[in-house]
PDB file of N, CA, C and O in Angstrom:
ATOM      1  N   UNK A   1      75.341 134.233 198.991  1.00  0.00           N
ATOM      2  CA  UNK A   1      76.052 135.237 198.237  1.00  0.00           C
ATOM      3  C   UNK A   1      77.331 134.654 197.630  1.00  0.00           C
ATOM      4  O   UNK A   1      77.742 134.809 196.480  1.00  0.00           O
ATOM      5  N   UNK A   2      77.837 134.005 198.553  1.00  0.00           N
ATOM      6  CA  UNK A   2      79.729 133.504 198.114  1.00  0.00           C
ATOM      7  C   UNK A   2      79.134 132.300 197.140  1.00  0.00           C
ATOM      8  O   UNK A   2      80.109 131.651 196.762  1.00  0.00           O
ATOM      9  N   UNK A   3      78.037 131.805 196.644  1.00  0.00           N
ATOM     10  CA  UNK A   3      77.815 130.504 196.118  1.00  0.00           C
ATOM     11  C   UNK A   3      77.258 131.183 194.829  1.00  0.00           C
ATOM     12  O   UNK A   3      77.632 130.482 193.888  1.00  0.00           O
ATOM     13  N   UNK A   4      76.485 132.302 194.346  1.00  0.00           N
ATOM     14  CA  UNK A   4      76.159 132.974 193.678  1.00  0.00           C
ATOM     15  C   UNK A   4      77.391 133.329 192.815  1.00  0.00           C
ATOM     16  O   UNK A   4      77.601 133.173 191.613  1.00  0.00           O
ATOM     17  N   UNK A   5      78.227 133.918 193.926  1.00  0.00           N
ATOM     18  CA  UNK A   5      79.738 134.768 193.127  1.00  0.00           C
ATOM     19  C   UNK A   5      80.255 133.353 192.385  1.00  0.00           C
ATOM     20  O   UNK A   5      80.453 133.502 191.179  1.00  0.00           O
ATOM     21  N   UNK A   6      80.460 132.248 192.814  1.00  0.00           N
ATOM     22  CA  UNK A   6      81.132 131.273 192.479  1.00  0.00           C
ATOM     23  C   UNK A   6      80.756 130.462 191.130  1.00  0.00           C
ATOM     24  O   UNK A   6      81.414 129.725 190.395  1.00  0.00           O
ATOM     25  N   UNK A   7      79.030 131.042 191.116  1.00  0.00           N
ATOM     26  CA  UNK A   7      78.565 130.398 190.068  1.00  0.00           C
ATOM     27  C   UNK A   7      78.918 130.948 189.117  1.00  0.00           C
ATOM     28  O   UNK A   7      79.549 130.391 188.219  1.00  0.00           O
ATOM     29  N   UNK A   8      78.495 132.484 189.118  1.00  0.00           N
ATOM     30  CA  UNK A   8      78.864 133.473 187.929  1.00  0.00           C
ATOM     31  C   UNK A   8      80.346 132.856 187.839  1.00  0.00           C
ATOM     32  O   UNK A   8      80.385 132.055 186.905  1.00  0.00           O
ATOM     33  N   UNK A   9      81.575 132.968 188.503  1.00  0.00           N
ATOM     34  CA  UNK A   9      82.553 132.392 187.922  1.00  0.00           C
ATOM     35  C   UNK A   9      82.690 131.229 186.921  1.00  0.00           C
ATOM     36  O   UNK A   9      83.356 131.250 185.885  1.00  0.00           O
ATOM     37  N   UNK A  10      82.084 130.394 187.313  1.00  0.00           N
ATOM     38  CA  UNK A  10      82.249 128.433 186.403  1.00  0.00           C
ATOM     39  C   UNK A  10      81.598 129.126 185.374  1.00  0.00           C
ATOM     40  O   UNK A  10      82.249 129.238 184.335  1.00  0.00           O
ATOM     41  N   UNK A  11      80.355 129.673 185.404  1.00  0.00           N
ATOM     42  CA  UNK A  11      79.848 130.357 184.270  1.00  0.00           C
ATOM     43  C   UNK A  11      80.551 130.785 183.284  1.00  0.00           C
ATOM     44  O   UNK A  11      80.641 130.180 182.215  1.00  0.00           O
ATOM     45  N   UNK A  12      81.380 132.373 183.666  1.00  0.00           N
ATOM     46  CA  UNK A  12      81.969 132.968 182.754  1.00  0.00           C
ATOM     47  C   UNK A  12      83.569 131.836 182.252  1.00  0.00           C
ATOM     48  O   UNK A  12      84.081 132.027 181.149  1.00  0.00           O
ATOM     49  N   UNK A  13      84.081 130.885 183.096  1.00  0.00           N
ATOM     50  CA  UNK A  13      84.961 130.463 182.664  1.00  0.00           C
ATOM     51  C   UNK A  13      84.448 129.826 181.768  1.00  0.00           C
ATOM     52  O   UNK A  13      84.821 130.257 180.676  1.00  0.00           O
ATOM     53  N   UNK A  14      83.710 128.934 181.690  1.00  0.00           N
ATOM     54  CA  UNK A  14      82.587 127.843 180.856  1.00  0.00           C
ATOM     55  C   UNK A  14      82.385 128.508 179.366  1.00  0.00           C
ATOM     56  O   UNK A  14      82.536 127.913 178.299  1.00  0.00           O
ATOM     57  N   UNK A  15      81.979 129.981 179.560  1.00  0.00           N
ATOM     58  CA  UNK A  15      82.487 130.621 178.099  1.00  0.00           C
ATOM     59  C   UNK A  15      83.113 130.781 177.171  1.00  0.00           C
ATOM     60  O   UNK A  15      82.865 130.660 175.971  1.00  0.00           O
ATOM     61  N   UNK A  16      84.475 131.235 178.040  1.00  0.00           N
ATOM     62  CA  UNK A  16      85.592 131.433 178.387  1.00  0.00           C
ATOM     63  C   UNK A  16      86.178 129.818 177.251  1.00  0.00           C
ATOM     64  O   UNK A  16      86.842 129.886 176.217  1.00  0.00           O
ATOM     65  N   UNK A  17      85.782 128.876 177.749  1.00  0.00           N
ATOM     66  CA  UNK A  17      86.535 127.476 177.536  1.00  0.00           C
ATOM     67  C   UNK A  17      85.495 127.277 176.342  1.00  0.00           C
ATOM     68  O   UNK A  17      86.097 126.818 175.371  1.00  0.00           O
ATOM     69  N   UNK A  18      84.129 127.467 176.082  1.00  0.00           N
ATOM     70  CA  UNK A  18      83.709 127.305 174.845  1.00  0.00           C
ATOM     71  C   UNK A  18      84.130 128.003 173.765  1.00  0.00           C
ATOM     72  O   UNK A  18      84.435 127.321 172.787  1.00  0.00           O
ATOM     73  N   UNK A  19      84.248 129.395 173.659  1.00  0.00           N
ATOM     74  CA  UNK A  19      85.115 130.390 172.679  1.00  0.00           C
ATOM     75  C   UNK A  19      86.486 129.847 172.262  1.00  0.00           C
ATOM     76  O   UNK A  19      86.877 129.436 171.170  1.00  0.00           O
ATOM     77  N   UNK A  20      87.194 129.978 173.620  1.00  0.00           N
ATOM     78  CA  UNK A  20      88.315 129.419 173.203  1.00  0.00           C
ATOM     79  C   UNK A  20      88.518 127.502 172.154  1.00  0.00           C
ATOM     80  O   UNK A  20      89.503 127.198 171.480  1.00  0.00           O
ATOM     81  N   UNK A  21      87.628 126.866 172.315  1.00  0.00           N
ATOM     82  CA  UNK A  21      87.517 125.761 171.337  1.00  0.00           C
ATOM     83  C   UNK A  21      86.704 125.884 170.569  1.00  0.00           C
ATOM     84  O   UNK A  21      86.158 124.840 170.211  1.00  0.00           O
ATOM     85  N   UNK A  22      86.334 126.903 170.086  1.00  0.00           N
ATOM     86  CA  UNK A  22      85.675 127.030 169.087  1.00  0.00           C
ATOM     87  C   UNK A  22      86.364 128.186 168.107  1.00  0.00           C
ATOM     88  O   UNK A  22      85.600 128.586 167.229  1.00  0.00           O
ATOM     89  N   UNK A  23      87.207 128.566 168.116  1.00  0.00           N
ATOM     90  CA  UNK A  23      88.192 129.921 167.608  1.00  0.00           C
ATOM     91  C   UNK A  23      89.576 128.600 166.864  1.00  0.00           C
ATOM     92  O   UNK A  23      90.299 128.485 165.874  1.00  0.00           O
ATOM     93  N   UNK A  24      89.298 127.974 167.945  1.00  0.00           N
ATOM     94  CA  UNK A  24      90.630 127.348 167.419  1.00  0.00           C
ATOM     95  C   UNK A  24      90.998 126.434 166.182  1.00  0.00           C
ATOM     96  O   UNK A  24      90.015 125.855 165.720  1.00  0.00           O
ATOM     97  N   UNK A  25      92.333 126.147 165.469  1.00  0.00           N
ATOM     98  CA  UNK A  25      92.408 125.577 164.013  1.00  0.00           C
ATOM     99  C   UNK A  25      92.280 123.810 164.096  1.00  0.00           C
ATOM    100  O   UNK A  25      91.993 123.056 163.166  1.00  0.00           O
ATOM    101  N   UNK A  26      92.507 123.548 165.131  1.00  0.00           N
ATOM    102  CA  UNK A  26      92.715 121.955 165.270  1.00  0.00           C
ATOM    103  C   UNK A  26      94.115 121.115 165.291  1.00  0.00           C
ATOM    104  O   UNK A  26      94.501 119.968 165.517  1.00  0.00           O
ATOM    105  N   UNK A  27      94.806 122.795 164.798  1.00  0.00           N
ATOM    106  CA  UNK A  27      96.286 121.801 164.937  1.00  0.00           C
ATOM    107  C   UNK A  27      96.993 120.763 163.621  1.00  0.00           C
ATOM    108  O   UNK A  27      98.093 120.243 163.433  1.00  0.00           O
ATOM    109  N   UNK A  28      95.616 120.816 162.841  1.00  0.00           N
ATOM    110  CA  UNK A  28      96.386 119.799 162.065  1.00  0.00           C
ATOM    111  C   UNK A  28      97.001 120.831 160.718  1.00  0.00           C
ATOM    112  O   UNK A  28      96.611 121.993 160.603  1.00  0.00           O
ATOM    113  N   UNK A  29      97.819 120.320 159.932  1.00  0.00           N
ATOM    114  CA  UNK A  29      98.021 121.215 159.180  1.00  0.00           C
ATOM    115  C   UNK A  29      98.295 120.076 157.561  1.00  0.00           C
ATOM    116  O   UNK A  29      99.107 119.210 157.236  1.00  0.00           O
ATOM    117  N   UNK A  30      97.279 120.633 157.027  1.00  0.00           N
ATOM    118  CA  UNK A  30      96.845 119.534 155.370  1.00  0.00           C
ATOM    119  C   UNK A  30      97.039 119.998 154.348  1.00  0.00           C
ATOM    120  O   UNK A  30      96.583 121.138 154.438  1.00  0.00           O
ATOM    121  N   UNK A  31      97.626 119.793 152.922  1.00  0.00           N
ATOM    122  CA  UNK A  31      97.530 120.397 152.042  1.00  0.00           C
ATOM    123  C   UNK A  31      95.912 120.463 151.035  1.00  0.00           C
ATOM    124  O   UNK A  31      95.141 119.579 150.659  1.00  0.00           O
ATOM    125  N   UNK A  32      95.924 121.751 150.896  1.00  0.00           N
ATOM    126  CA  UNK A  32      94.328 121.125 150.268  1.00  0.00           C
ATOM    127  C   UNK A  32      94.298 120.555 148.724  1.00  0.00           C
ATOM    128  O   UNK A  32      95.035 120.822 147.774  1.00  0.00           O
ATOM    129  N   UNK A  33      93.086 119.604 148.838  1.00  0.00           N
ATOM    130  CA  UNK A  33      93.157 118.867 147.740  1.00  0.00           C
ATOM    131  C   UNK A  33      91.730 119.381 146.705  1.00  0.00           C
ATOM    132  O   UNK A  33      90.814 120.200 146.786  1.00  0.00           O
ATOM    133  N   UNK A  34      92.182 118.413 145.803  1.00  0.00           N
ATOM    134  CA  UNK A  34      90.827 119.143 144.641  1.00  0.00           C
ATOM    135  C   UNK A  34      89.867 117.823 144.484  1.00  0.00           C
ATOM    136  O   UNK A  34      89.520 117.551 143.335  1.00  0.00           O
ATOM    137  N   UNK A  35      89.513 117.172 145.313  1.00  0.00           N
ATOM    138  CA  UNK A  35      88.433 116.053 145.789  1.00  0.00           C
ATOM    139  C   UNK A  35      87.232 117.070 145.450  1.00  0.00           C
ATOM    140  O   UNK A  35      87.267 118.263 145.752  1.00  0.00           O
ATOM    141  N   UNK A  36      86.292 116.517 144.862  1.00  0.00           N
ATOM    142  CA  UNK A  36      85.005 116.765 145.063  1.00  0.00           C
ATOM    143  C   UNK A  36      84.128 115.561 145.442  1.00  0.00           C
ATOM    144  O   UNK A  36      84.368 114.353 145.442  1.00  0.00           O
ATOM    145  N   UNK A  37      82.585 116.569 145.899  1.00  0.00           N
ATOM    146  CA  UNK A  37      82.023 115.351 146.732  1.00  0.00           C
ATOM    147  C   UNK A  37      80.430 115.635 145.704  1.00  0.00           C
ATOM    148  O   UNK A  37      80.135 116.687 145.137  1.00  0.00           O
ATOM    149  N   UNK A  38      79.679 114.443 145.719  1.00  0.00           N
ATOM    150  CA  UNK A  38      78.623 114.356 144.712  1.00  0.00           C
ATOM    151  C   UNK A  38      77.516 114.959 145.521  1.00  0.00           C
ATOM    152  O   UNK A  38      77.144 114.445 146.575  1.00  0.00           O
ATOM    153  N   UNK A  39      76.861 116.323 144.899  1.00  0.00           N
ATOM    154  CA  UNK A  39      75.667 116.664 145.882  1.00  0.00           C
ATOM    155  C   UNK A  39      74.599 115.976 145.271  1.00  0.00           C
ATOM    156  O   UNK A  39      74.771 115.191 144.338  1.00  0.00           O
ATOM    157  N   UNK A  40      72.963 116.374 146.008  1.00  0.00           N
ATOM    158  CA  UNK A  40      72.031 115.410 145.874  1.00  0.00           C
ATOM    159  C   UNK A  40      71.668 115.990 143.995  1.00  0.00           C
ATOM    160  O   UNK A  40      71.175 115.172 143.218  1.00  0.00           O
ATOM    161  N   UNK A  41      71.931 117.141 143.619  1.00  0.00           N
ATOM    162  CA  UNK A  41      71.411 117.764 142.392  1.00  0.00           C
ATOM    163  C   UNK A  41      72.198 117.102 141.308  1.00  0.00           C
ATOM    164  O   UNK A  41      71.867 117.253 140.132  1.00  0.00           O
ATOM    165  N   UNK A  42      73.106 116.462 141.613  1.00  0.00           N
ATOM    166  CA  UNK A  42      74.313 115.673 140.894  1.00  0.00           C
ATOM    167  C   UNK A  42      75.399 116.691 140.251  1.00  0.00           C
ATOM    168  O   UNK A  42      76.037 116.321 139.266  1.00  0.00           O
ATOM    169  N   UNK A  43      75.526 117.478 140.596  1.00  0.00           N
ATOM    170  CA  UNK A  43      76.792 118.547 140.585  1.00  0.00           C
ATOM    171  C   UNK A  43      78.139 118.282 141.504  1.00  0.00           C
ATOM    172  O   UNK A  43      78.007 117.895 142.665  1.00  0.00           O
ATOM    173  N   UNK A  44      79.292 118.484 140.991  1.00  0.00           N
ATOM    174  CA  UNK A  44      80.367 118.389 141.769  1.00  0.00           C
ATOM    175  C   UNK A  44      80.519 119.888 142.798  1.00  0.00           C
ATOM    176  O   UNK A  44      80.214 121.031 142.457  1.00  0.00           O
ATOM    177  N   UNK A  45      80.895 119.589 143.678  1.00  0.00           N
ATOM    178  CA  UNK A  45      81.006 120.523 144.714  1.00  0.00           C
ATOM    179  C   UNK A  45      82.530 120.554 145.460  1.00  0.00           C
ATOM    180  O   UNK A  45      82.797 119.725 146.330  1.00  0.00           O
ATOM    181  N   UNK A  46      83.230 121.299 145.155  1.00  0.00           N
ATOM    182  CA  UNK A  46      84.813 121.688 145.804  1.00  0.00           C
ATOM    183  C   UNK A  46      85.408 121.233 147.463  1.00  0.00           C
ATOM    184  O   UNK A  46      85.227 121.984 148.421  1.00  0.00           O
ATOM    185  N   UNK A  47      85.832 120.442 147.534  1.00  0.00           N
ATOM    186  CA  UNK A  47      86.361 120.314 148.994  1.00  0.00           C
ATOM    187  C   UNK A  47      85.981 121.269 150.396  1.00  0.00           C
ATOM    188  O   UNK A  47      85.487 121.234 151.523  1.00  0.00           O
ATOM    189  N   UNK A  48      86.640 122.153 149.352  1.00  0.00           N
ATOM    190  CA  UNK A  48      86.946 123.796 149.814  1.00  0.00           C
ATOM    191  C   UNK A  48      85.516 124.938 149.832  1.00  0.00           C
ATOM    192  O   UNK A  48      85.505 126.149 150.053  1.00  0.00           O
ATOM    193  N   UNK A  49      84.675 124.238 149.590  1.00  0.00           N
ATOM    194  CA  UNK A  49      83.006 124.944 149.485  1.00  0.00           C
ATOM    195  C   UNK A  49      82.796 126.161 148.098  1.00  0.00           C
ATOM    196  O   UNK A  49      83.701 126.515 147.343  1.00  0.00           O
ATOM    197  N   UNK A  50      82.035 126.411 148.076  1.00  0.00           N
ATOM    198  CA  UNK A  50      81.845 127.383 146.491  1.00  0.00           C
ATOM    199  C   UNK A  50      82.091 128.772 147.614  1.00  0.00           C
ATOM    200  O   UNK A  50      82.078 129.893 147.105  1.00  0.00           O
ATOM    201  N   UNK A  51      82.241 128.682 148.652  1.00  0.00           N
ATOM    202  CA  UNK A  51      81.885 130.479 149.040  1.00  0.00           C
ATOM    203  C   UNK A  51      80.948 130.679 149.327  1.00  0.00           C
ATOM    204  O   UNK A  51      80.932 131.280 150.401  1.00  0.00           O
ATOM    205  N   UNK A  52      79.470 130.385 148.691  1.00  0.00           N
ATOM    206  CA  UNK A  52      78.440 130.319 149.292  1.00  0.00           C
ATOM    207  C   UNK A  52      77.440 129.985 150.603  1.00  0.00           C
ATOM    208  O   UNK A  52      77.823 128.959 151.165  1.00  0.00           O
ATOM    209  N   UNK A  53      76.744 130.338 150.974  1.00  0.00           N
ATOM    210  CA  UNK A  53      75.867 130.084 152.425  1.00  0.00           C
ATOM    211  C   UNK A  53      75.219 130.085 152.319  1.00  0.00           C
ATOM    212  O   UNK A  53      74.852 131.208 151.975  1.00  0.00           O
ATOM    213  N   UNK A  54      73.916 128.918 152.399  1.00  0.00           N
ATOM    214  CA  UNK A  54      72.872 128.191 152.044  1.00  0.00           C
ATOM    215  C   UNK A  54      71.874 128.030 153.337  1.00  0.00           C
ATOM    216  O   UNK A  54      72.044 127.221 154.249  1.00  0.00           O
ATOM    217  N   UNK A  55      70.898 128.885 153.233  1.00  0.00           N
ATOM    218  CA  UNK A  55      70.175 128.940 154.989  1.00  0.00           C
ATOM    219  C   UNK A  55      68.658 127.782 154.424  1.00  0.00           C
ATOM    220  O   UNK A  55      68.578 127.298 153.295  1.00  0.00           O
ATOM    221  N   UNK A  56      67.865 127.622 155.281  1.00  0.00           N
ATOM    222  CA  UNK A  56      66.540 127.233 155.326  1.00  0.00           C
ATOM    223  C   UNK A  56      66.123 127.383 156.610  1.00  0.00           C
ATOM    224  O   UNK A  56      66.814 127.668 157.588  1.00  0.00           O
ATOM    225  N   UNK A  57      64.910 127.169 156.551  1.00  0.00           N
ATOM    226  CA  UNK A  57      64.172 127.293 157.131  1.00  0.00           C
ATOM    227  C   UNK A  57      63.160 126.377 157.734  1.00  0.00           C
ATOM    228  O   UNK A  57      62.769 125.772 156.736  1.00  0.00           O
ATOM    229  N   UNK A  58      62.362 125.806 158.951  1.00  0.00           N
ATOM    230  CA  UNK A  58      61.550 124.595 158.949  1.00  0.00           C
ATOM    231  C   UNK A  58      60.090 125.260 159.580  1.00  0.00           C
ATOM    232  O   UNK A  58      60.174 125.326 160.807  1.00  0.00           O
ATOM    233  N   UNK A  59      59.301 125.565 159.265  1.00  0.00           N
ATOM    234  CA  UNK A  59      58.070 126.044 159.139  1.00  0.00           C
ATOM    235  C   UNK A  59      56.907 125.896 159.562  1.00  0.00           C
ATOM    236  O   UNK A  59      56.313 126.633 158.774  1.00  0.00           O
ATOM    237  N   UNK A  60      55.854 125.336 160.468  1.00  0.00           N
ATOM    238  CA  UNK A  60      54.977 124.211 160.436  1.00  0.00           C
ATOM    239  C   UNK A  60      53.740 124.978 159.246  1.00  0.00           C
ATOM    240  O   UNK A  60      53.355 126.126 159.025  1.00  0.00           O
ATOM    241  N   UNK A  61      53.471 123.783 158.765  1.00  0.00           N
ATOM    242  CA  UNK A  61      52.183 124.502 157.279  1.00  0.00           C
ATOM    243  C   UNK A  61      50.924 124.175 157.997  1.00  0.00           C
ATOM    244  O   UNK A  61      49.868 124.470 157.436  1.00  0.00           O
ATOM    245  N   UNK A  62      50.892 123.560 159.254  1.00  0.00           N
ATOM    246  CA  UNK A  62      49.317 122.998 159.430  1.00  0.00           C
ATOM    247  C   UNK A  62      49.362 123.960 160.776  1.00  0.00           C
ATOM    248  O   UNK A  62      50.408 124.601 160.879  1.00  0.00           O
ATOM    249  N   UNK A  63      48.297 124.174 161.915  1.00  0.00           N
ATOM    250  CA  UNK A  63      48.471 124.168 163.225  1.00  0.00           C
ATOM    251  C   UNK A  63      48.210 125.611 163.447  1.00  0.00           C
ATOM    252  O   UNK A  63      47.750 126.266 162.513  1.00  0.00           O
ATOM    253  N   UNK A  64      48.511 126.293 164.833  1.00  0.00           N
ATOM    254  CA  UNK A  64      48.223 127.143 165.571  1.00  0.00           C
ATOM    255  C   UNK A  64      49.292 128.135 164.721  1.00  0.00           C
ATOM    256  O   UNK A  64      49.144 129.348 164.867  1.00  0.00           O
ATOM    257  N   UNK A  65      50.212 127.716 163.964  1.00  0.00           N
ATOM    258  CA  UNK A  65      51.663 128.935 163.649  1.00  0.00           C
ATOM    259  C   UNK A  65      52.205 128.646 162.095  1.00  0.00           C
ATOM    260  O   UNK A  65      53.309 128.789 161.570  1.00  0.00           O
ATOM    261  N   UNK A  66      50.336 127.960 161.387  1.00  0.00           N
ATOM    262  CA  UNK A  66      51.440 128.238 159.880  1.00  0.00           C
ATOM    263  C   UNK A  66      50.760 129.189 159.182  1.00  0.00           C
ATOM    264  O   UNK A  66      50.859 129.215 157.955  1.00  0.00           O
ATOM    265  N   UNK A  67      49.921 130.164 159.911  1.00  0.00           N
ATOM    266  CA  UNK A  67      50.231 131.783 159.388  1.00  0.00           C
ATOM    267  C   UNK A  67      51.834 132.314 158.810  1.00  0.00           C
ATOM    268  O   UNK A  67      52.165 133.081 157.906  1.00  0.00           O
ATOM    269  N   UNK A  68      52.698 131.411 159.921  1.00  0.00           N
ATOM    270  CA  UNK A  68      53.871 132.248 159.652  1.00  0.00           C
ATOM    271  C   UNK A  68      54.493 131.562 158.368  1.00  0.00           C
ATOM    272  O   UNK A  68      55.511 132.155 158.012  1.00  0.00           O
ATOM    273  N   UNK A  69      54.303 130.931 157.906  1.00  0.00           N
ATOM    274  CA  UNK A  69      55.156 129.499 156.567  1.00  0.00           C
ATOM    275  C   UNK A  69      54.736 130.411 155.125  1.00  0.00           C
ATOM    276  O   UNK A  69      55.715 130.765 154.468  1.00  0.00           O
ATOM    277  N   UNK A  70      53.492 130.782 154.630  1.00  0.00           N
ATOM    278  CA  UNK A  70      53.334 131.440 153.677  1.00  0.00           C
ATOM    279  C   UNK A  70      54.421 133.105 153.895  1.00  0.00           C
ATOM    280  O   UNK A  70      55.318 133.100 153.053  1.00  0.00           O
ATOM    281  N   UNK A  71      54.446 133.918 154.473  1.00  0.00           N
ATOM    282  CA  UNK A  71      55.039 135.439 154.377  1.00  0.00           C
ATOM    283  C   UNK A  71      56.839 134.753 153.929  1.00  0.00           C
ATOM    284  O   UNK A  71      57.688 135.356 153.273  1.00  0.00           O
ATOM    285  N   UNK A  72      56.954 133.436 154.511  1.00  0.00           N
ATOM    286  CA  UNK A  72      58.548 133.270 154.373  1.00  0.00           C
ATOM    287  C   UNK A  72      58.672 133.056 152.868  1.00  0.00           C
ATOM    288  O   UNK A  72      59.779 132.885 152.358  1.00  0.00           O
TER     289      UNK A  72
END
């Protein structure tokens, strides 16, 4: 029981310590610049990102589960 309670503790601290470094700024403090970086389409792309959010997806097309690859 007391080894159980103890776990749930390291546990929730372990959270606890991932949130907290992951919330955080890094500390450094930069002025931003107007660098762009060359994407593969050959377009310039902003330091600072367009704003946009770009998802995909990886699918299998052959096998037991690429029923699911065509509906996507």
């Amino acid at each position: 029981m007391l080894r159980m309670h103890l776990l749930r503790r390291l546990a929730l601290l372990a959270v606890i310590a991932m949130l907290a470094t992951a919330c955080g700024d890094g500390g450094e403090e930069t002025e931003p610049t107007e660098d762009t970086t060359e994407t593969e389409d050959g377009g310039g792309e902003s330091a600072e990102g367009d704003g946009q959010l770009k998802l995909g997806y990886v699918l299998p097309e052959t096998g037991p589960l690429a029923f699911l690859g065509p509906p996507m």
